mmCIF file of C-alpha atoms in Angstrom:
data_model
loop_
_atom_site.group_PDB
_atom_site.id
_atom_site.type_symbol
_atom_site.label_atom_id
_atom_site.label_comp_id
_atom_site.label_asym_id
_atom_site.label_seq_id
_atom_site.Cartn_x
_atom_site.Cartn_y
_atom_site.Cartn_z
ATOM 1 C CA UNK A 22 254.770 -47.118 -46.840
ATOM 2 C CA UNK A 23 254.903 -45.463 -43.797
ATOM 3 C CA UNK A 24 258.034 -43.091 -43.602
ATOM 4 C CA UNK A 25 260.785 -42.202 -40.918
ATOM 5 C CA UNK A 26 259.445 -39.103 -40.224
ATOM 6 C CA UNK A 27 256.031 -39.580 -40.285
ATOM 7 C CA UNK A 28 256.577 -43.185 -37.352
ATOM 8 C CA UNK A 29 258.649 -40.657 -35.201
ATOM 9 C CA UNK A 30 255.858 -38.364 -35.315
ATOM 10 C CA UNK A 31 253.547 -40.819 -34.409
ATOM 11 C CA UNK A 32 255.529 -41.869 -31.232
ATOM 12 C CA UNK A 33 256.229 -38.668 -30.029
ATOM 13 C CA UNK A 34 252.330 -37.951 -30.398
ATOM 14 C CA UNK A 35 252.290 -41.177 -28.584
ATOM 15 C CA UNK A 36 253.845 -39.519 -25.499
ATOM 16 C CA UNK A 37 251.860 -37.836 -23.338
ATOM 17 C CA UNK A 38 252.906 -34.878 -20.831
ATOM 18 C CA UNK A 39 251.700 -36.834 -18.078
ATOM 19 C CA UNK A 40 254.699 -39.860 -18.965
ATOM 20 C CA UNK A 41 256.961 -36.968 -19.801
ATOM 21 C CA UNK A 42 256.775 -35.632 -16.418
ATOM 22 C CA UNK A 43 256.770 -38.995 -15.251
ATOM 23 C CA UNK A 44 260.620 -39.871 -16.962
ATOM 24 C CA UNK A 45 261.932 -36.757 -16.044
ATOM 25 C CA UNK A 46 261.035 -36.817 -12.729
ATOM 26 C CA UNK A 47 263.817 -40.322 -11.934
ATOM 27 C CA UNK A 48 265.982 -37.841 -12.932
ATOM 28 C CA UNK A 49 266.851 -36.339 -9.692
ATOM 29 C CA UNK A 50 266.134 -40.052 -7.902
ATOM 30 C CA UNK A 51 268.897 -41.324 -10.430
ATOM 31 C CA UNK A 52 271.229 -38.337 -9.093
ATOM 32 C CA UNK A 53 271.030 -39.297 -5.398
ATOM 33 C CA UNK A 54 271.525 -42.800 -6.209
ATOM 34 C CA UNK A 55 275.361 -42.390 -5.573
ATOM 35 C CA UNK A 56 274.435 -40.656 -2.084
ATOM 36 C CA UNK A 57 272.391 -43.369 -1.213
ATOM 37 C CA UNK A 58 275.074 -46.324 -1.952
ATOM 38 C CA UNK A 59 277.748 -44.466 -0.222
ATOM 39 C CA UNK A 60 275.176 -43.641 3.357
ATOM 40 C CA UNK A 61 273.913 -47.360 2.760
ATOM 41 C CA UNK A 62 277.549 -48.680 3.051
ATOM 42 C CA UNK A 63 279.104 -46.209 5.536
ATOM 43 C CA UNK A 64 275.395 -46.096 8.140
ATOM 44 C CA UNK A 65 272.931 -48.080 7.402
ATOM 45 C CA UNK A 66 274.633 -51.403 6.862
ATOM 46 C CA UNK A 67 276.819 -51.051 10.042
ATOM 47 C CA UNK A 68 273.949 -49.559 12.092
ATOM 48 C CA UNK A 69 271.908 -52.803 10.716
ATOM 49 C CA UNK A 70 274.903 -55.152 12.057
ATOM 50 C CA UNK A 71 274.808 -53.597 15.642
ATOM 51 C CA UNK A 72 271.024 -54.372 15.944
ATOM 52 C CA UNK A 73 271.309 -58.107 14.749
ATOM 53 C CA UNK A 74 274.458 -58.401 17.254
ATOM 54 C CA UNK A 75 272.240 -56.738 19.762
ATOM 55 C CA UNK A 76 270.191 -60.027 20.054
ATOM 56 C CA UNK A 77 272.825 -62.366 20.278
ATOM 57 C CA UNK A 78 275.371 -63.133 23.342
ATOM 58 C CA UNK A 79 278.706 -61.967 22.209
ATOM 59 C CA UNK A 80 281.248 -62.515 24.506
ATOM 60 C CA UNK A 81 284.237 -63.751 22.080
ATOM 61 C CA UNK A 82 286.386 -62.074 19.155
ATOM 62 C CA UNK A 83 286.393 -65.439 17.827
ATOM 63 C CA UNK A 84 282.651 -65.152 17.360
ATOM 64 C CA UNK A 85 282.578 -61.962 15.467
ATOM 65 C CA UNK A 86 285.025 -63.452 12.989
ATOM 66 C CA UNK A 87 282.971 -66.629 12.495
ATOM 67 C CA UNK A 88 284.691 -69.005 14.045
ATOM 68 C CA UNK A 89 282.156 -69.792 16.718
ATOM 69 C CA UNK A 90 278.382 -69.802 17.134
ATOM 70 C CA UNK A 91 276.205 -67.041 17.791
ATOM 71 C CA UNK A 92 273.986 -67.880 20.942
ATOM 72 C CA UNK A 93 270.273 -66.463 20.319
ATOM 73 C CA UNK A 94 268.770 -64.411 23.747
ATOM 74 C CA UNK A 95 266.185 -62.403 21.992
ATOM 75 C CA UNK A 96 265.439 -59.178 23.832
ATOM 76 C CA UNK A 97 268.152 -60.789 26.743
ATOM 77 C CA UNK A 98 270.301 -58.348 26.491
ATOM 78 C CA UNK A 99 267.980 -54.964 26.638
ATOM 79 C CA UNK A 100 266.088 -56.663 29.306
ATOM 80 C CA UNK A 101 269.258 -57.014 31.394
ATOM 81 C CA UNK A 102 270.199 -53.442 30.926
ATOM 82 C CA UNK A 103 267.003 -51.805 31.614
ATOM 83 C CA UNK A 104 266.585 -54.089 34.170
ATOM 84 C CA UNK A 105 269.956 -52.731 35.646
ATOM 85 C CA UNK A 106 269.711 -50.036 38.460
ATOM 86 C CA UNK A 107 273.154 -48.449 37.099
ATOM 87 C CA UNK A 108 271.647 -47.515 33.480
ATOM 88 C CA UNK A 109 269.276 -45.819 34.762
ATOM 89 C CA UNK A 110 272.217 -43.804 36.244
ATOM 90 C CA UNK A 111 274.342 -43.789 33.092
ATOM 91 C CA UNK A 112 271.116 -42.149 31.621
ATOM 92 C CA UNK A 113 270.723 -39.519 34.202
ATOM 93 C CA UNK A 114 274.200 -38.685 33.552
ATOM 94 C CA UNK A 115 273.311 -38.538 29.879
ATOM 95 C CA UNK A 116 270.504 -36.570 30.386
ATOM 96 C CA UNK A 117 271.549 -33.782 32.517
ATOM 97 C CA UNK A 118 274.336 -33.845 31.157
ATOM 98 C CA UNK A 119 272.731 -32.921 27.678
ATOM 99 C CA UNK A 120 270.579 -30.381 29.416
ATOM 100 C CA UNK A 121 272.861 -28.484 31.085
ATOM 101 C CA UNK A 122 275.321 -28.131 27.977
ATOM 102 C CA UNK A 123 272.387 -27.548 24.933
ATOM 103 C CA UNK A 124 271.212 -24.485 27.440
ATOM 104 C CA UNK A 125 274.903 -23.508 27.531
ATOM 105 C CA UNK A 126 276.150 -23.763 24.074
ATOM 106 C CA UNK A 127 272.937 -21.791 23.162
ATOM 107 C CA UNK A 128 273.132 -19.222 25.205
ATOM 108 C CA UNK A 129 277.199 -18.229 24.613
ATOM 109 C CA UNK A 130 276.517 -19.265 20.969
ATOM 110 C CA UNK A 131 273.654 -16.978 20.811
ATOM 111 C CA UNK A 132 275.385 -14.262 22.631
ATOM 112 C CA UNK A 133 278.279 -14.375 20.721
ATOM 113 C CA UNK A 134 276.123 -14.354 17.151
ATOM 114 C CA UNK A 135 274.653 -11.065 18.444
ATOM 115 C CA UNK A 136 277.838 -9.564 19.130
ATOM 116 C CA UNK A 137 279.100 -10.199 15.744
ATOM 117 C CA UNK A 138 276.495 -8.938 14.040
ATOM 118 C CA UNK A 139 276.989 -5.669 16.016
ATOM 119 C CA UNK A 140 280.465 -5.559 15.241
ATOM 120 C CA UNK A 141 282.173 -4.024 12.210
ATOM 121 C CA UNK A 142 282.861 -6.020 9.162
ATOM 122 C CA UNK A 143 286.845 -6.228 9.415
ATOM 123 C CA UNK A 144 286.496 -6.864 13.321
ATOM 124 C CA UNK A 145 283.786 -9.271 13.191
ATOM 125 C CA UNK A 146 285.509 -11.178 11.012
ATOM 126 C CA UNK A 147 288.635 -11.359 13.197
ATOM 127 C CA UNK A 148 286.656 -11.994 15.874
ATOM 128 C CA UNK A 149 284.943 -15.073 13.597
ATOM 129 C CA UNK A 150 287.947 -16.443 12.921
ATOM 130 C CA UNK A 151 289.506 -16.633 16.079
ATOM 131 C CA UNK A 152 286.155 -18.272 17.468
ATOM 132 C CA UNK A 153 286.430 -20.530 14.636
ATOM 133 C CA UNK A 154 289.607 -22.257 16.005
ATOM 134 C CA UNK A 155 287.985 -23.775 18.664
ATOM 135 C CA UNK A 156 285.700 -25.490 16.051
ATOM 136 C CA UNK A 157 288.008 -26.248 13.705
ATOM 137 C CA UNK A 158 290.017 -27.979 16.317
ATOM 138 C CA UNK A 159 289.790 -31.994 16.170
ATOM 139 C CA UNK A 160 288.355 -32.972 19.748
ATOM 140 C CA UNK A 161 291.007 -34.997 20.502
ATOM 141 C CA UNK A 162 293.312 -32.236 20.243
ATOM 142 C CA UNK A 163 291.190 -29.565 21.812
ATOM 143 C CA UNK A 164 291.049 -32.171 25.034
ATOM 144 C CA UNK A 165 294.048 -33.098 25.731
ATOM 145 C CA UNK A 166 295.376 -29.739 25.883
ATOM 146 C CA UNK A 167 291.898 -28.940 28.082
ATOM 147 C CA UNK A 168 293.793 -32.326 30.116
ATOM 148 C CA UNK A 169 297.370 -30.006 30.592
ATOM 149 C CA UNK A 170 295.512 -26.958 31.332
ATOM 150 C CA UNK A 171 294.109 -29.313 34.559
ATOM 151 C CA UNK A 172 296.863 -31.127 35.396
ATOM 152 C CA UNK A 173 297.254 -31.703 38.521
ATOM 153 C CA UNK A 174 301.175 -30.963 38.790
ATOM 154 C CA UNK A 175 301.786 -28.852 36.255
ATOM 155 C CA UNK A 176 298.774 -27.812 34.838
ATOM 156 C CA UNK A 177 297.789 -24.138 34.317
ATOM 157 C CA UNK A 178 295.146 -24.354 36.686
ATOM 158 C CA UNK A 179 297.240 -25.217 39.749
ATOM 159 C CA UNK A 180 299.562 -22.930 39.152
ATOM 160 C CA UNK A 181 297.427 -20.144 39.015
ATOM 161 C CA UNK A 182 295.454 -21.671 42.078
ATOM 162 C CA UNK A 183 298.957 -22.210 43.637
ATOM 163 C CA UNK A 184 299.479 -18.502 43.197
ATOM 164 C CA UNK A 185 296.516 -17.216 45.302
ATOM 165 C CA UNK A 186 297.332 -16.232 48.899
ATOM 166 C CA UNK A 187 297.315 -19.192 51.251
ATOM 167 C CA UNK A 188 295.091 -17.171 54.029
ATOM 168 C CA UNK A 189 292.808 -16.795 50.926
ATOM 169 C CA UNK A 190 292.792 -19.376 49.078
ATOM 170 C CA UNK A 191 292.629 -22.030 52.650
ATOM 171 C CA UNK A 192 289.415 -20.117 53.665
ATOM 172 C CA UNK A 193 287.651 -20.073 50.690
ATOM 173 C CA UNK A 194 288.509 -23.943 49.369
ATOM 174 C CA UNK A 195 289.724 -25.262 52.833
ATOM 175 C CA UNK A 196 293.272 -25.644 51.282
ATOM 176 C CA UNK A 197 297.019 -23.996 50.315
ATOM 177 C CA UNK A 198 298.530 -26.345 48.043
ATOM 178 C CA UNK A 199 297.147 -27.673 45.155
ATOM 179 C CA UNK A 200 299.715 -29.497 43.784
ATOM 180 C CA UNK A 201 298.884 -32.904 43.322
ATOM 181 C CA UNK A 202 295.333 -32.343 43.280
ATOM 182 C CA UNK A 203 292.727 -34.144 41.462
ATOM 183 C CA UNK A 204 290.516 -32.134 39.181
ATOM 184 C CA UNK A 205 289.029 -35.123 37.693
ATOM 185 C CA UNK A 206 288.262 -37.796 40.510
ATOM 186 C CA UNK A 207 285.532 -35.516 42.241
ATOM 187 C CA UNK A 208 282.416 -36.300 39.250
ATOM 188 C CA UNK A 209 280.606 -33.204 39.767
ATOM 189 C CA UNK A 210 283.691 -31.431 39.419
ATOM 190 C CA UNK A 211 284.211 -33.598 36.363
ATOM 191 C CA UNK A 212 281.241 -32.933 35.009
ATOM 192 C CA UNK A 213 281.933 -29.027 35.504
ATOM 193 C CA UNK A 214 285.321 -29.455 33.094
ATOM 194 C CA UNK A 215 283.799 -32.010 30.823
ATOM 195 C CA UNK A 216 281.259 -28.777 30.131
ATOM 196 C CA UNK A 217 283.488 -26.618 29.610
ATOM 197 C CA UNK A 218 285.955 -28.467 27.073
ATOM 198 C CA UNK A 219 282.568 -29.659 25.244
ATOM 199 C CA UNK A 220 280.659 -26.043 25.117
ATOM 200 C CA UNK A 221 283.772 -24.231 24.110
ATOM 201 C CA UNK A 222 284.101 -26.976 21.020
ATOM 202 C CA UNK A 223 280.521 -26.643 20.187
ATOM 203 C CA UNK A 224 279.710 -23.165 20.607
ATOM 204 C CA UNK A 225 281.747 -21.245 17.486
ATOM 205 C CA UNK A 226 278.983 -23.656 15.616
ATOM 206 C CA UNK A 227 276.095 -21.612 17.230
ATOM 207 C CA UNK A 228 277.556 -18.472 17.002
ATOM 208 C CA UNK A 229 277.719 -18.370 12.859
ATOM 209 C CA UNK A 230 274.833 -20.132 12.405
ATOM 210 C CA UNK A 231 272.881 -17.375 14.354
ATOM 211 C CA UNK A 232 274.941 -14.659 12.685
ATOM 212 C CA UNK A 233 273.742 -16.575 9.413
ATOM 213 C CA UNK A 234 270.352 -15.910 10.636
ATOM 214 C CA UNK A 235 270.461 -12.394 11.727
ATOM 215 C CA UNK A 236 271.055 -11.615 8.139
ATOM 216 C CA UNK A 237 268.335 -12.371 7.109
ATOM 217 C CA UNK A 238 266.247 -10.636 9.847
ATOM 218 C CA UNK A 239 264.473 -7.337 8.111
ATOM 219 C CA UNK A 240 266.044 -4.361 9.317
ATOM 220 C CA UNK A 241 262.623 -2.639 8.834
ATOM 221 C CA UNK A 242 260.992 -4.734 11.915
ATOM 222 C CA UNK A 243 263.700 -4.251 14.086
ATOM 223 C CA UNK A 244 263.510 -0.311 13.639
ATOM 224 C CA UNK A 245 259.969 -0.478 14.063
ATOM 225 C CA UNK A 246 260.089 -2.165 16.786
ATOM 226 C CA UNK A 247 263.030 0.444 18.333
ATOM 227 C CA UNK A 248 260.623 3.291 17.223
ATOM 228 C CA UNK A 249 257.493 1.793 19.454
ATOM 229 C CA UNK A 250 259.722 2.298 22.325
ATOM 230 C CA UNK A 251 261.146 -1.442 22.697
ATOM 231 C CA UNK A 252 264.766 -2.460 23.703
ATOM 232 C CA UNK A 253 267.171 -4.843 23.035
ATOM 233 C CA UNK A 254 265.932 -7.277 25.188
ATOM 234 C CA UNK A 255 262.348 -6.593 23.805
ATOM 235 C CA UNK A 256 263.313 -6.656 20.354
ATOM 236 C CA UNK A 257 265.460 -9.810 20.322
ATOM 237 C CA UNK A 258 262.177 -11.989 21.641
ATOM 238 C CA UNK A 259 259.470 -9.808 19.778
ATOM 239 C CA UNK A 260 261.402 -9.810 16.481
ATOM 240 C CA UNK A 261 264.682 -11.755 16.423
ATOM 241 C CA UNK A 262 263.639 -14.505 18.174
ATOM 242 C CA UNK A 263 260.418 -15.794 16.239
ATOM 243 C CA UNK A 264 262.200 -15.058 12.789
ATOM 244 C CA UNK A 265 265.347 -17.408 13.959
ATOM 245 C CA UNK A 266 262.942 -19.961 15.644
ATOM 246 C CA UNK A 267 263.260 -22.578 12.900
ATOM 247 C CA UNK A 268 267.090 -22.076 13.132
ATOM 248 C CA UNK A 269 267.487 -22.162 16.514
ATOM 249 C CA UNK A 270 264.603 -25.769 16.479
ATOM 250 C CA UNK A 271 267.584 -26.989 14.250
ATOM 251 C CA UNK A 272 270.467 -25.889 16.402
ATOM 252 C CA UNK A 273 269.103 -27.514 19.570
ATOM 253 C CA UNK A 274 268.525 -30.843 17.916
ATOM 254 C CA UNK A 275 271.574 -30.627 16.399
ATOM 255 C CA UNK A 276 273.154 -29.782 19.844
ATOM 256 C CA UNK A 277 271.074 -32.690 21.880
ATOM 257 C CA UNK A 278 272.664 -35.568 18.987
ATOM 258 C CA UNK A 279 275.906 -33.969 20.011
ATOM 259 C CA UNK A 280 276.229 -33.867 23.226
ATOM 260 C CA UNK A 281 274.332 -37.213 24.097
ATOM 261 C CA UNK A 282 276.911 -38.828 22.257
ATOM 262 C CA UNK A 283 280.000 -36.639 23.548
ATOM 263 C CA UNK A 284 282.835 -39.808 24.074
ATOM 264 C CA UNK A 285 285.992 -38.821 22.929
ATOM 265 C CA UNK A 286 286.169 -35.467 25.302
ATOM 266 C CA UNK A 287 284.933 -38.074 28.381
ATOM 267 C CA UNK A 288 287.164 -40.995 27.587
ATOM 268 C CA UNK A 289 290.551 -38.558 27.211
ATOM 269 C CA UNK A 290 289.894 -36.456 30.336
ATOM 270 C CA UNK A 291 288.834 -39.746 32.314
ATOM 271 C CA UNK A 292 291.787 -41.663 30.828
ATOM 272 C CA UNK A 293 289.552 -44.691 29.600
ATOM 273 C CA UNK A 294 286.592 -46.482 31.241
ATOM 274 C CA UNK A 295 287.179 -47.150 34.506
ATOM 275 C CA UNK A 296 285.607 -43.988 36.497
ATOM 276 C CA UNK A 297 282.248 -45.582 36.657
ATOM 277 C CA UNK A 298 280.333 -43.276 38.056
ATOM 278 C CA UNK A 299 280.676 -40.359 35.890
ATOM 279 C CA UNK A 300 279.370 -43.088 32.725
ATOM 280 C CA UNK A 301 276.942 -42.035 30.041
ATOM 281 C CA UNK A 302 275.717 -43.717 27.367
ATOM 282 C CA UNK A 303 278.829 -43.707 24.584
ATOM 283 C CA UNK A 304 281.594 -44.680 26.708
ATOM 284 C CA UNK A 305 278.851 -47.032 28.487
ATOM 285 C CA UNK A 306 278.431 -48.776 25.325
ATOM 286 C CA UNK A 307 282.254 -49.025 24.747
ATOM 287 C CA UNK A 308 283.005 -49.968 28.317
ATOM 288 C CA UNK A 309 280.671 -52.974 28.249
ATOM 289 C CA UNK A 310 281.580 -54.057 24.324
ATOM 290 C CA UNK A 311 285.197 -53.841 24.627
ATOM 291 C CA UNK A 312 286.243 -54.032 28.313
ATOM 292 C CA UNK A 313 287.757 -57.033 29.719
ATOM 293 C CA UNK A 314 285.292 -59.817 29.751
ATOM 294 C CA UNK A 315 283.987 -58.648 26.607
ATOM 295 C CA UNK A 316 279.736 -58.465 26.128
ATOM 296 C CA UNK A 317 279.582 -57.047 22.537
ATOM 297 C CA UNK A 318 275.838 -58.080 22.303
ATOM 298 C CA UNK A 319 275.280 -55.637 25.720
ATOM 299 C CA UNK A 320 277.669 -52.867 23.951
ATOM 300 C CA UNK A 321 275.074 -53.512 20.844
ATOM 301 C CA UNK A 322 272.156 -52.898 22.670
ATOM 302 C CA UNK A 323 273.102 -49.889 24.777
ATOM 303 C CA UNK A 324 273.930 -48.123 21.339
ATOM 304 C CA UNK A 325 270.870 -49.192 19.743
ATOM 305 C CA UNK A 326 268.872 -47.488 22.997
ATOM 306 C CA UNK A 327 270.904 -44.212 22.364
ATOM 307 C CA UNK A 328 270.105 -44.170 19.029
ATOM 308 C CA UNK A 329 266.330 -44.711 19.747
ATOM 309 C CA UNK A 330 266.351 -41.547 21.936
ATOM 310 C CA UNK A 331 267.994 -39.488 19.659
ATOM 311 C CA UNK A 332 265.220 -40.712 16.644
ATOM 312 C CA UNK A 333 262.793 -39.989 19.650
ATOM 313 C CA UNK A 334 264.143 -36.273 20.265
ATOM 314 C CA UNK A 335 264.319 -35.625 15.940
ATOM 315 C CA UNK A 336 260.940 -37.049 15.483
ATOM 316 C CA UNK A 337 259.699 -34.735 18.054
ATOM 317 C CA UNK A 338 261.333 -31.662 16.455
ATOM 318 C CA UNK A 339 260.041 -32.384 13.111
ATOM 319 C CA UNK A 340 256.851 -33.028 14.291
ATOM 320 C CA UNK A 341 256.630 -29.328 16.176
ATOM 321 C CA UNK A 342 258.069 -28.039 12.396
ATOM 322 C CA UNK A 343 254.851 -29.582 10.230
ATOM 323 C CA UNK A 344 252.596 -28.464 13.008
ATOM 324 C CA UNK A 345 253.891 -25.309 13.019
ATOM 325 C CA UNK A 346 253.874 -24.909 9.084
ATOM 326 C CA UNK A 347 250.441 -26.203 9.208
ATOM 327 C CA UNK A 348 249.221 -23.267 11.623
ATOM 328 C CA UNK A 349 250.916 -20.966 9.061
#
C-alpha cells in the first residue's frame, strides 16, 4: 500500500518548474484584480455609456431614465459636428489653447525646478512649499479668487490700473477709468487670464517633478561638462536635458490631457456657457448636453472626439518611448 508520504512525493515530483512558474505568476494578476473592478466601475463603464449614447438622439431626461425610446442615428451625431463650421473653431481654441499653456507651464515649471535645486535645503524647501499651495489649491477655489482679483469694480486689478496716472495710463490703453471694465468679454484677453489662472495651477506640478529629476542627474557629468569650458545654458541641453528627456516626454503628455480638458477654470471665469466664442471642447460638450434644448447624444459625441485626441497624443508619446528604447 502506497503511503502518505510516499503519494505526496509523487505529486510534488509531478509538478514541474515550468507549472510552478506558471501558478505563481496569477499571483500578481490576482492582486490587481481589485484595481481593475474599482477603474472598470468608476471609467470604463461610464466612458462605455457615453459612446453607446453617442449614437443615439437624446434630447429628453425622460429618455435617459427609460421612460422613452432611444432613436438610432448611427454616426448622425459626429457627422453633424464635424460637419459644423463652429467645431472646427471650438478645436482651434482647444488647440492653441493647449499649445500655448504646455510651452508655458514647462518653461516656469522647468525654471522654477532649476532654481530649487540651486537653492539651499531649508530655503528650497520653503520655497517648495509655498509653490505647492497653488497646487494644492482645488481649482474651483484657486478661480474664483483669480475671478475677484479681475473684477471689474472691485477687483485688484482695477484698482491698481485705477491707480496709474490718467496722462499715462489714457496714452498707453486709450483710457482713465477702469472701473466697470470688462476683463473677460474681450476673448483674447480671456484667453490671456484663462492662461494665467491655469499655468499658475499647473506649474508647482512641473517644478517638483523636474527637481525629482535633477536628483538623479550625476554630478560627475555636469562637472565635466563645466570643466570642458561649457555653461549653464550648455550644460542644461548637453547634460540635463537628455537625462530628464523621458521625464519631461511624461510631463508634456501629462500637461496636453490637462489642459485640453481645462473646464472648471473656463466655466467659473466665463460664468457658464454662454460666451460662445471663447468655447473649447469640455465646456463644448457640456454646453450642447446640458443647455437648454438639451442634445445629450451631441454632448456624447463631442467627448468621445476629445477623448480620441488625447488616446491620439498618448499613443504618439509611447510610441517615440519604444522607439527610443529600441535605438538604445
Amino acid at each position: 500500500m502506497t503511503t502518505l508520504t510516499e503519494a505526496t512525493g509523487t505529486t510534488a515530483a509531478r509538478e514541474t518548474p515550468a507549472r510552478r512558474r506558471r501558478r505563481v505568476d496569477l499571483l500578481p494578476y490576482l492582486l490587481l484584480l481589485p484595481c481593475l473592478a474599482i477603474i472598470a466601475v468608476l471609467l470604463l463603464w461610464p466612458l462605455g455609456q457615453v459612446v453607446m449614447m453617442s449614437f443615439f438622439k437624446l434630447d429628453s431626461v425622460r429618455q435617459l431614465r427609460g421612460d422613452r425610446e432611444w432613436p438610432w442615428v448611427g454616426l448622425g451625431n459626429y457627422a453633424q459636428i464635424l460637419g459644423d463650421p463652429f467645431f472646427r473653431t471650438v478645436l482651434r481654441n482647444t488647440v492653441l489653447f493647449a499649445v500655448a499653456n504646455v510651452a508655458l507651464t514647462m518653461i516656469l515649471g522647468t525654471l522654477v525646478g532649476l532654481l530649487l535645486n540651486r537653492l539651499g535645503r531649508k530655503m528650497a524647501t520653503f520655497v517648495a512649499s509655498c509653490v505647492m499651495l497653488a497646487w494644492a489649491t482645488p481649482a474651483l477655489t484657486g478661480t474664483i479668487v483669480w475671478k475677484w482679483i479681475f473684477d471689474d469694480t472691485s477687483g485688484l486689478v482695477t484698482w491698481l490700473f485705477n491707480k496709474l496716472p490718467d496722462g499715462l495710463s489714457t496714452t498707453l490703453f486709450g483710457r482713465s477709468d477702469w472701473t466697470g471694465y470688462g476683463w473677460f468679454n474681450d476673448p483674447l484677453l480671456f484667453f490671456a487670464i484663462l492662461t494665467l489662472v491655469v499655468v499658475w495651477h499647473s506649474f508647482p506640478f512641473i517644478a517638483v517633478s523636474v527637481l525629482a529629476g535633477l536628483k538623479s542627474v550625476p554630478s560627475e557629468l555636469q562637472e565635466a561638462a563645466r570643466v570642458d569650458g561649457a555653461g549653464p545654458w550648455r550644460v542644461f541641453w548637453s547634460v540635463t536635458f537628455p537625462t530628464l528627456r523621458p521625464v519631461f516626454g511624461i510631463l508634456v503628455v501629462l500637461s496636453t490631457i490637462w489642459d485640453f480638458k481645462v473646464f472648471t477654470q473656463q466655466f467659473v471665469l466665463a460664468g457658464g456657457t454662454q460666451d460662445r466664442p471663447t468655447f473649447m471642447l469640455s465646456i463644448y460638450s457640456y454646453a450642447e448636453a446640458f443647455s437648454p434644448p438639451p442634445k445629450y447624444g451631441l454632448g456624447s459625441a463631442i467627448a468621445v472626439i476629445l477623448t480620441l485626441i488625447l488616446l491620439v497624443v498618448t499613443g504618439v508619446y509611447v510610441r517615440m518611448v519604444l522607439r527610443q528604447e529600441d535605438e538604445s
